[in-house]
Amino acid sequence: MALTEVSSNKSFGGFQKVFSHDSKELGCNMKFGVYLPPQAEENKKLPVIYWLSGLECSEANFIQKAGAQRYAAEHGVIIVNPDTSPRSLNIPGDSEAWDFGVGAGFYVNATQEPWKKNYRMYSYVTEELPAVVAKNFGVAEGKQSIMGHSMGGHGALICALKNPGMYKSVSAFAPICNPCQCPWGEKAFNGYLGPREGGDWASWDATELVQKYNGPPLELLIDQGLEDNFLKQNQLLPENLIKACKAAGVPAILKKRDGYNHSYFYIASFIGEHLEYHVKHLK
């Protein structure tokens, strides 16, 4: 679990850092960002919020564009954001498309060759990375939440739904809510999990998972810009998830943002609101 510090920049009294480490789950060297607020220097055990990024992103996008450090410093929370897939493995076909392979791990554990050995982002996010964070940073035990954007919004939702009680809260910006029914999800699931029949797609789809959720009360906060081209292309399908939540009796909030698209300009506009939401649940 040895970490190598890649970069460190003072921000709002704390430090935005990037570390690398050798991941056993993914079989490669991985980077992740950690924002340590000024309260971390007081040796306090602080809550942690995980951010999962979307297609084509690395750990850098959120760090540089979301503007989350200001709010994390105000609330005294650590933010951890991993990369979106294994890197530098040179698996045949891993760099042929922007929506599959490198930068597009979809936060599943692949079952198909040649992906199943390394493309285990779900286990990385829910097991290996939290263990690394707990060992190396002053995090409060049992106080963690998760959020994400697009493919990472899908990841945040399934991590919370598949692990009842692990996260105090979950939120998602423009998530892929029903990947079994959209082109992005169908392509990724077919490649990583195999054909729909026998591929257990439903266990990686928030709209399917929420119908069987059985755990501590969990509210889903979904945020959607109404000028999002991917919403219009039926890649996101938030209405399917909200319908499933109502049927299952799982509380859900859908915030519709007039005029906003899929970009980090949209995320930066409301990231403070999301962090405040998580802090209420964490503290």
Coordinates of C-alpha atoms in Angstrom, one line a residue:
M1 CA 0.0 0.0 0.0
A2 CA 3.0 2.3 -0.3
L3 CA 2.1 5.7 -1.9
T4 CA 4.1 8.0 -4.1
E5 CA 3.2 11.7 -4.0
V6 CA 2.9 12.9 -7.5
S7 CA 1.9 16.5 -6.8
S8 CA 0.8 18.8 -3.9
N9 CA -0.8 22.3 -4.2
K10 CA -2.1 24.4 -1.4
S11 CA -5.7 25.3 -1.9
F12 CA -8.1 27.1 0.4
G13 CA -5.9 26.4 3.4
G14 CA -5.6 22.7 2.7
F15 CA -3.7 20.7 0.1
Q16 CA -4.8 19.2 -3.2
K17 CA -2.6 16.1 -3.7
V18 CA -2.2 13.4 -6.2
F19 CA -0.8 10.0 -5.3
S20 CA 0.1 6.9 -7.2
H21 CA 0.3 3.3 -6.0
D22 CA 0.5 -0.2 -7.3
S23 CA -3.0 -1.7 -7.4
K24 CA -3.4 -5.4 -6.8
E25 CA -6.9 -5.4 -8.0
L26 CA -6.1 -3.7 -11.3
G27 CA -2.6 -5.0 -11.9
C28 CA -1.1 -1.6 -12.7
N29 CA 0.0 1.7 -11.2
M30 CA -2.9 4.0 -10.4
K31 CA -3.3 7.6 -9.6
F32 CA -5.9 9.2 -7.3
G33 CA -6.5 12.7 -6.0
V34 CA -7.0 13.6 -2.3
Y35 CA -8.0 17.0 -1.1
L36 CA -7.0 17.4 2.6
P37 CA -8.8 20.4 4.1
P38 CA -7.0 22.6 6.7
Q39 CA -8.7 20.7 9.5
A40 CA -6.6 17.6 8.6
E41 CA -3.5 19.4 10.0
E42 CA -5.2 19.3 13.4
N43 CA -4.9 15.5 13.4
K44 CA -8.7 15.2 13.4
K45 CA -10.4 12.2 12.0
L46 CA -12.5 13.6 9.1
P47 CA -15.3 12.3 6.9
V48 CA -14.4 11.3 3.3
I49 CA -16.4 11.7 0.1
Y50 CA -15.5 9.7 -3.0
W51 CA -15.9 11.2 -6.4
L52 CA -16.1 9.0 -9.5
S53 CA -15.5 10.6 -12.9
G54 CA -17.0 10.0 -16.3
L55 CA -16.0 8.7 -19.7
E56 CA -12.6 9.8 -21.0
C57 CA -11.7 11.4 -17.6
S58 CA -8.7 10.8 -15.4
E59 CA -8.2 11.9 -11.8
A60 CA -7.3 15.4 -13.1
N61 CA -10.6 16.5 -14.5
F62 CA -12.5 16.8 -11.2
I63 CA -9.4 18.3 -9.4
Q64 CA -9.0 21.1 -11.9
K65 CA -12.6 21.9 -13.0
A66 CA -15.1 21.1 -10.3
G67 CA -14.1 23.8 -7.8
A68 CA -14.8 21.4 -4.9
Q69 CA -11.8 22.3 -2.7
R70 CA -13.4 25.6 -1.4
Y71 CA -16.4 23.8 -0.1
A72 CA -14.4 20.8 1.3
A73 CA -12.3 23.3 3.2
E74 CA -15.4 25.0 4.6
H75 CA -17.0 21.8 5.8
G76 CA -13.8 19.9 6.8
V77 CA -14.2 16.9 4.6
I78 CA -11.6 14.9 2.6
I79 CA -12.4 14.2 -1.1
V80 CA -10.9 11.3 -2.8
N81 CA -11.2 10.8 -6.6
P82 CA -9.7 7.8 -8.4
D83 CA -8.9 7.4 -12.1
T84 CA -11.6 5.8 -14.3
S85 CA -9.8 2.7 -15.5
P86 CA -6.6 0.8 -15.5
R87 CA -3.8 2.5 -17.5
S88 CA -0.7 1.4 -19.5
L89 CA -1.6 -2.3 -19.8
N90 CA -1.8 -2.2 -23.6
I91 CA -4.6 -4.8 -23.7
P92 CA -5.6 -5.4 -27.3
G93 CA -8.5 -3.2 -28.1
D94 CA -8.3 -1.1 -25.0
S95 CA -7.7 2.2 -26.8
E96 CA -9.8 1.8 -29.9
A97 CA -12.8 3.7 -28.7
W98 CA -13.4 6.6 -26.3
D99 CA -16.4 4.8 -24.6
F100 CA -14.8 1.5 -23.9
G101 CA -11.4 0.4 -22.4
V102 CA -9.0 3.0 -21.2
G103 CA -10.9 5.8 -19.5
A104 CA -14.1 3.8 -19.5
G105 CA -14.0 1.1 -16.9
F106 CA -17.7 1.6 -16.0
Y107 CA -17.0 0.7 -12.3
V108 CA -17.8 -3.0 -12.9
N109 CA -15.8 -6.2 -12.3
A110 CA -15.3 -7.6 -15.8
T111 CA -16.0 -11.3 -16.3
Q112 CA -14.9 -11.6 -20.0
E113 CA -11.5 -12.0 -21.6
P114 CA -9.2 -10.1 -22.0
W115 CA -10.7 -7.7 -19.4
K116 CA -11.5 -9.8 -16.3
K117 CA -8.0 -9.8 -14.9
N118 CA -7.5 -6.0 -14.7
Y119 CA -10.9 -4.3 -15.3
R120 CA -12.1 -4.6 -11.7
M121 CA -12.9 -0.9 -10.9
Y122 CA -15.8 -1.9 -8.7
S123 CA -13.6 -3.8 -6.3
Y124 CA -10.9 -1.1 -6.5
V125 CA -13.4 1.6 -5.5
T126 CA -15.2 -0.2 -2.8
E127 CA -12.4 -2.3 -1.3
E128 CA -8.8 -1.5 -2.2
L129 CA -8.9 2.3 -2.4
P130 CA -10.8 2.8 0.9
A131 CA -8.2 0.5 2.6
V132 CA -5.4 2.6 1.2
V133 CA -7.1 5.8 2.2
A134 CA -7.8 4.5 5.7
K135 CA -4.2 3.5 6.2
N136 CA -2.7 6.7 5.0
F137 CA -5.0 9.5 5.9
G138 CA -7.0 10.6 9.0
V139 CA -10.5 9.4 8.0
A140 CA -13.3 8.9 10.5
E141 CA -14.4 5.3 10.6
G142 CA -17.8 4.6 9.0
K143 CA -18.2 8.2 7.7
Q144 CA -18.0 8.1 4.0
S145 CA -20.2 9.1 1.1
I146 CA -20.0 8.8 -2.6
M147 CA -20.9 10.9 -5.7
G148 CA -20.0 11.0 -9.4
H149 CA -20.7 12.3 -12.9
S150 CA -22.1 10.5 -15.9
M151 CA -20.4 7.0 -16.0
G152 CA -19.1 7.9 -12.5
G153 CA -22.7 8.8 -11.4
H154 CA -23.6 5.3 -12.5
G155 CA -20.7 4.0 -10.5
A156 CA -21.6 6.0 -7.4
L157 CA -25.2 4.7 -7.5
I158 CA -24.3 1.0 -7.9
C159 CA -21.6 1.2 -5.2
A160 CA -24.2 2.6 -2.7
L161 CA -27.0 0.2 -3.7
K162 CA -24.8 -2.9 -3.8
N163 CA -23.3 -2.1 -0.3
P164 CA -26.1 -1.1 2.0
G165 CA -24.8 1.0 4.9
M166 CA -21.4 1.5 3.5
Y167 CA -22.1 5.1 2.4
K168 CA -24.0 7.6 4.4
S169 CA -25.3 9.3 1.2
V170 CA -25.0 9.2 -2.5
S171 CA -25.5 11.8 -5.3
A172 CA -24.9 11.9 -9.0
F173 CA -24.6 14.5 -11.7
A174 CA -26.2 13.4 -15.0
P175 CA -25.7 9.7 -14.2
I176 CA -26.1 6.8 -16.6
C177 CA -29.1 5.5 -14.7
N178 CA -30.2 2.5 -16.7
P179 CA -27.1 1.2 -18.6
C180 CA -28.9 -2.0 -19.6
Q181 CA -31.2 0.1 -21.8
C182 CA -28.8 2.7 -23.3
P183 CA -26.1 2.5 -26.1
W184 CA -23.2 3.3 -23.8
G185 CA -24.2 0.7 -21.2
E186 CA -25.0 -2.0 -23.8
K187 CA -21.6 -1.6 -25.4
A188 CA -19.7 -1.7 -22.1
F189 CA -21.7 -4.5 -20.5
N190 CA -21.5 -6.7 -23.6
G191 CA -17.7 -6.2 -23.7
Y192 CA -17.0 -6.5 -20.0
L193 CA -19.7 -8.9 -18.8
G194 CA -20.7 -10.9 -22.0
P195 CA -24.0 -11.2 -23.7
R196 CA -27.1 -9.9 -22.0
E197 CA -28.4 -13.4 -21.5
G198 CA -26.2 -14.9 -18.8
G199 CA -24.2 -11.7 -18.4
D200 CA -25.8 -10.6 -15.1
W201 CA -26.2 -7.1 -16.4
A202 CA -28.9 -6.3 -13.8
S203 CA -26.5 -6.5 -10.9
W204 CA -24.6 -3.5 -12.3
D205 CA -27.6 -1.3 -13.2
A206 CA -29.0 1.2 -10.6
T207 CA -32.5 1.0 -12.0
E208 CA -32.5 -2.8 -11.6
L209 CA -30.7 -2.7 -8.3
V210 CA -33.0 -0.3 -6.6
Q211 CA -35.9 -2.6 -7.1
K212 CA -34.2 -5.2 -4.8
Y213 CA -32.6 -2.8 -2.3
N214 CA -32.9 -4.1 1.2
G215 CA -30.8 -2.1 3.7
P216 CA -30.7 1.1 5.8
P217 CA -32.6 4.0 4.5
L218 CA -30.9 5.5 1.5
E219 CA -32.0 8.5 -0.5
L220 CA -30.7 9.0 -4.1
L221 CA -29.9 12.6 -5.2
I222 CA -29.9 12.9 -9.0
D223 CA -29.0 16.1 -10.6
Q224 CA -29.7 16.6 -14.3
G225 CA -29.1 19.5 -16.7
L226 CA -31.9 19.8 -19.2
E227 CA -29.7 21.0 -22.1
D228 CA -27.6 17.8 -21.8
N229 CA -27.2 16.3 -25.3
F230 CA -26.7 12.9 -23.8
L231 CA -30.0 13.2 -22.0
K232 CA -31.6 13.9 -25.3
Q233 CA -29.9 10.9 -26.9
N234 CA -31.4 8.6 -24.3
Q235 CA -28.0 7.7 -22.8
L236 CA -28.9 8.7 -19.2
L237 CA -32.6 7.7 -18.7
P238 CA -33.1 9.3 -15.2
E239 CA -36.9 8.9 -15.5
N240 CA -36.4 5.1 -15.5
L241 CA -34.6 5.2 -12.2
I242 CA -37.0 7.6 -10.6
K243 CA -39.9 5.4 -11.7
A244 CA -38.2 2.3 -10.2
C245 CA -37.4 4.2 -6.9
K246 CA -41.1 5.1 -6.6
A247 CA -42.2 1.5 -7.1
A248 CA -39.6 0.2 -4.6
G249 CA -40.3 2.9 -2.0
V250 CA -36.7 4.2 -2.1
P251 CA -36.7 7.9 -1.7
A252 CA -35.2 9.9 -4.6
I253 CA -34.7 13.5 -5.5
L254 CA -34.4 14.6 -9.2
K255 CA -33.1 18.1 -9.6
K256 CA -33.7 19.5 -13.1
R257 CA -31.4 22.4 -14.1
D258 CA -32.7 24.6 -16.9
G259 CA -30.1 25.6 -19.4
Y260 CA -27.3 23.4 -18.1
N261 CA -25.4 20.7 -20.2
H262 CA -23.2 17.8 -19.4
S263 CA -20.0 19.7 -18.8
Y264 CA -17.9 20.6 -15.7
F265 CA -19.3 24.2 -16.0
Y266 CA -22.6 22.5 -14.9
I267 CA -20.9 20.5 -12.1
A268 CA -19.0 23.5 -10.7
S269 CA -22.3 25.4 -10.5
F270 CA -23.8 22.9 -8.1
I271 CA -20.9 21.0 -6.5
G272 CA -21.2 23.1 -3.3
E273 CA -24.9 22.1 -3.0
H274 CA -24.0 18.5 -3.3
L275 CA -21.2 18.7 -0.7
E276 CA -23.5 20.4 1.7
Y277 CA -26.0 17.6 1.2
H278 CA -23.4 14.9 2.0
V279 CA -22.0 16.8 5.0
K280 CA -25.5 16.8 6.5
H281 CA -25.5 13.0 6.3
L282 CA -21.9 12.6 7.4
K283 CA -22.0 14.8 10.5

